[in-house]
């Protein structure tokens, strides 16, 4: 409590006020005002002249709390329990985002490995095609939509056909532009994807890689935002 000056000896009405009596009372008042000023300087926020918000601390629980300036520019009280929980939630969300990023990176790596495996398989298939086609000649364009393969050629060597349409039934795996070559050793047709299908597969793989990169960048942005919260 402030020990302020108290007016315990008022001047009597109708009497002459002496200078020493009045000066004594004024001195007491001045000392009290200086005491109030010093008290407020030690216990009240010294806000800058530009402050326009509410300077009163709201009637909230002050235990385990901090005083802060809220987004409206007013003095407010923020619970440390809520603060710690928000920090914990942010850390958890960041960890989840980083875990998702790592999983996306693994998926991208798997997709890349699949792409390389497909390329290797295509190279092997091309080599096999060259081997088989070594004794092959182009027979004609073939309508795979009939659902039936061409009649095998004679003993003159292997023959090669190019599908003019998508297959059906027994030839359902054949797409327009694909090649079939008669293997005279195994007495069966060998099926090879046409250039258009290989280009389409490459485009799909590139699109997949772009999508995965976009997701990784998005998750990195979430992780950074969580760390800054």
mmCIF file of N, CA, C and O in Angstrom, residues 124-139 153 156-161 179-185 188-192:
data_model
loop_
_atom_site.group_PDB
_atom_site.id
_atom_site.type_symbol
_atom_site.label_atom_id
_atom_site.label_comp_id
_atom_site.label_asym_id
_atom_site.label_seq_id
_atom_site.Cartn_x
_atom_site.Cartn_y
_atom_site.Cartn_z
ATOM 1 N N UNK A 124 16.073 -54.871 -73.086
ATOM 2 C CA UNK A 124 16.155 -56.319 -73.304
ATOM 3 C C UNK A 124 15.176 -56.762 -74.389
ATOM 4 O O UNK A 124 15.496 -57.608 -75.234
ATOM 5 N N UNK A 125 13.950 -56.176 -74.326
ATOM 6 C CA UNK A 125 12.947 -56.533 -75.326
ATOM 7 C C UNK A 125 13.402 -56.133 -76.719
ATOM 8 O O UNK A 125 13.193 -56.859 -77.699
ATOM 9 N N UNK A 126 14.055 -54.951 -76.770
ATOM 10 C CA UNK A 126 14.551 -54.499 -78.073
ATOM 11 C C UNK A 126 15.616 -55.452 -78.592
ATOM 12 O O UNK A 126 15.651 -55.775 -79.779
ATOM 13 N N UNK A 127 16.480 -55.888 -77.676
ATOM 14 C CA UNK A 127 17.509 -56.838 -78.088
ATOM 15 C C UNK A 127 16.908 -58.140 -78.577
ATOM 16 O O UNK A 127 17.351 -58.713 -79.580
ATOM 17 N N UNK A 128 15.868 -58.595 -77.840
ATOM 18 C CA UNK A 128 15.202 -59.829 -78.259
ATOM 19 C C UNK A 128 14.527 -59.638 -79.609
ATOM 20 O O UNK A 128 14.536 -60.540 -80.465
ATOM 21 N N UNK A 129 13.954 -58.438 -79.769
ATOM 22 C CA UNK A 129 13.282 -58.177 -81.040
ATOM 23 C C UNK A 129 14.274 -58.204 -82.192
ATOM 24 O O UNK A 129 13.996 -58.728 -83.273
ATOM 25 N N UNK A 130 15.445 -57.624 -81.936
ATOM 26 C CA UNK A 130 16.475 -57.623 -82.990
ATOM 27 C C UNK A 130 16.893 -59.042 -83.328
ATOM 28 O O UNK A 130 17.069 -59.407 -84.498
ATOM 29 N N UNK A 131 17.020 -59.870 -82.255
ATOM 30 C CA UNK A 131 17.426 -61.267 -82.476
ATOM 31 C C UNK A 131 16.398 -62.010 -83.299
ATOM 32 O O UNK A 131 16.721 -62.730 -84.251
ATOM 33 N N UNK A 132 15.110 -61.821 -82.886
ATOM 34 C CA UNK A 132 14.054 -62.528 -83.600
ATOM 35 C C UNK A 132 13.878 -61.998 -85.002
ATOM 36 O O UNK A 132 13.651 -62.730 -85.958
ATOM 37 N N UNK A 133 14.016 -60.647 -85.094
ATOM 38 C CA UNK A 133 13.784 -60.024 -86.400
ATOM 39 C C UNK A 133 14.950 -60.192 -87.359
ATOM 40 O O UNK A 133 14.883 -59.751 -88.498
ATOM 41 N N UNK A 134 16.003 -60.809 -86.851
ATOM 42 C CA UNK A 134 17.172 -60.974 -87.714
ATOM 43 C C UNK A 134 16.839 -61.750 -88.964
ATOM 44 O O UNK A 134 17.443 -61.533 -90.005
ATOM 45 N N UNK A 135 15.889 -62.642 -88.821
ATOM 46 C CA UNK A 135 15.493 -63.427 -90.005
ATOM 47 C C UNK A 135 14.055 -63.118 -90.377
ATOM 48 O O UNK A 135 13.350 -63.951 -90.917
ATOM 49 N N UNK A 136 13.588 -61.880 -89.969
ATOM 50 C CA UNK A 136 12.196 -61.526 -90.217
ATOM 51 C C UNK A 136 12.091 -60.540 -91.375
ATOM 52 O O UNK A 136 13.029 -59.810 -91.668
ATOM 53 N N UNK A 137 10.934 -60.525 -91.984
ATOM 54 C CA UNK A 137 10.632 -59.534 -93.001
ATOM 55 C C UNK A 137 9.222 -59.021 -92.726
ATOM 56 O O UNK A 137 8.393 -59.714 -92.135
ATOM 57 N N UNK A 138 8.970 -57.770 -93.094
ATOM 58 C CA UNK A 138 7.673 -57.166 -92.817
ATOM 59 C C UNK A 138 6.644 -57.777 -93.756
ATOM 60 O O UNK A 138 6.768 -57.695 -94.984
ATOM 61 N N UNK A 139 5.628 -58.400 -93.128
ATOM 62 C CA UNK A 139 4.607 -59.058 -93.932
ATOM 63 C C UNK A 139 3.563 -58.051 -94.393
ATOM 64 O O UNK A 139 3.387 -57.837 -95.600
ATOM 65 N N UNK A 153 3.700 -68.027 -90.983
ATOM 66 C CA UNK A 153 4.314 -68.152 -92.316
ATOM 67 C C UNK A 153 4.924 -69.541 -92.499
ATOM 68 O O UNK A 153 4.977 -70.351 -91.577
ATOM 69 N N UNK A 156 10.145 -70.156 -94.725
ATOM 70 C CA UNK A 156 11.050 -69.187 -95.327
ATOM 71 C C UNK A 156 11.653 -68.216 -94.335
ATOM 72 O O UNK A 156 12.533 -67.435 -94.676
ATOM 73 N N UNK A 157 11.214 -68.229 -93.077
ATOM 74 C CA UNK A 157 11.749 -67.314 -92.072
ATOM 75 C C UNK A 157 10.629 -66.653 -91.297
ATOM 76 O O UNK A 157 9.443 -66.890 -91.550
ATOM 77 N N UNK A 158 11.017 -65.852 -90.339
ATOM 78 C CA UNK A 158 10.024 -65.164 -89.507
ATOM 79 C C UNK A 158 9.383 -64.040 -90.291
ATOM 80 O O UNK A 158 9.974 -63.474 -91.208
ATOM 81 N N UNK A 159 8.163 -63.700 -89.874
ATOM 82 C CA UNK A 159 7.463 -62.596 -90.497
ATOM 83 C C UNK A 159 6.994 -61.628 -89.415
ATOM 84 O O UNK A 159 6.751 -62.017 -88.268
ATOM 85 N N UNK A 160 6.829 -60.360 -89.775
ATOM 86 C CA UNK A 160 6.488 -59.312 -88.815
ATOM 87 C C UNK A 160 5.275 -58.551 -89.329
ATOM 88 O O UNK A 160 5.182 -58.197 -90.504
ATOM 89 N N UNK A 161 4.306 -58.312 -88.396
ATOM 90 C CA UNK A 161 3.100 -57.563 -88.714
ATOM 91 C C UNK A 161 2.991 -56.364 -87.768
ATOM 92 O O UNK A 161 3.443 -56.417 -86.617
ATOM 93 N N UNK A 179 3.888 -54.350 -82.668
ATOM 94 C CA UNK A 179 4.417 -55.311 -83.637
ATOM 95 C C UNK A 179 4.293 -56.726 -83.092
ATOM 96 O O UNK A 179 4.436 -56.951 -81.892
ATOM 97 N N UNK A 180 4.025 -57.682 -83.965
ATOM 98 C CA UNK A 180 4.110 -59.106 -83.613
ATOM 99 C C UNK A 180 5.043 -59.778 -84.614
ATOM 100 O O UNK A 180 5.036 -59.468 -85.808
ATOM 101 N N UNK A 181 5.881 -60.645 -84.083
ATOM 102 C CA UNK A 181 6.856 -61.349 -84.926
ATOM 103 C C UNK A 181 6.717 -62.844 -84.678
ATOM 104 O O UNK A 181 6.668 -63.295 -83.525
ATOM 105 N N UNK A 182 6.666 -63.608 -85.725
ATOM 106 C CA UNK A 182 6.552 -65.067 -85.595
ATOM 107 C C UNK A 182 7.922 -65.650 -85.285
ATOM 108 O O UNK A 182 8.883 -65.460 -86.021
ATOM 109 N N UNK A 183 8.022 -66.312 -84.123
ATOM 110 C CA UNK A 183 9.266 -66.957 -83.703
ATOM 111 C C UNK A 183 9.273 -68.367 -84.274
ATOM 112 O O UNK A 183 8.538 -69.251 -83.818
ATOM 113 N N UNK A 184 10.121 -68.563 -85.282
ATOM 114 C CA UNK A 184 10.113 -69.861 -85.963
ATOM 115 C C UNK A 184 10.694 -70.963 -85.077
ATOM 116 O O UNK A 184 10.451 -72.157 -85.310
ATOM 117 N N UNK A 185 11.466 -70.578 -84.053
ATOM 118 C CA UNK A 185 12.054 -71.589 -83.177
ATOM 119 C C UNK A 185 11.025 -72.074 -82.158
ATOM 120 O O UNK A 185 10.845 -73.278 -81.944
ATOM 121 N N UNK A 188 5.704 -69.486 -82.046
ATOM 122 C CA UNK A 188 4.726 -68.633 -81.371
ATOM 123 C C UNK A 188 4.976 -67.182 -81.768
ATOM 124 O O UNK A 188 6.048 -66.849 -82.298
ATOM 125 N N UNK A 189 3.993 -66.337 -81.553
ATOM 126 C CA UNK A 189 4.155 -64.919 -81.849
ATOM 127 C C UNK A 189 4.793 -64.205 -80.661
ATOM 128 O O UNK A 189 4.442 -64.437 -79.509
ATOM 129 N N UNK A 190 5.728 -63.310 -80.950
ATOM 130 C CA UNK A 190 6.319 -62.433 -79.937
ATOM 131 C C UNK A 190 5.701 -61.036 -80.102
ATOM 132 O O UNK A 190 5.610 -60.529 -81.219
ATOM 133 N N UNK A 191 5.301 -60.448 -78.990
ATOM 134 C CA UNK A 191 4.597 -59.164 -79.013
ATOM 135 C C UNK A 191 5.535 -58.063 -78.513
ATOM 136 O O UNK A 191 6.138 -58.183 -77.448
ATOM 137 N N UNK A 192 5.634 -56.952 -79.256
ATOM 138 C CA UNK A 192 6.480 -55.816 -78.879
ATOM 139 C C UNK A 192 5.655 -54.525 -78.967
ATOM 140 O O UNK A 192 4.947 -54.296 -79.955
#
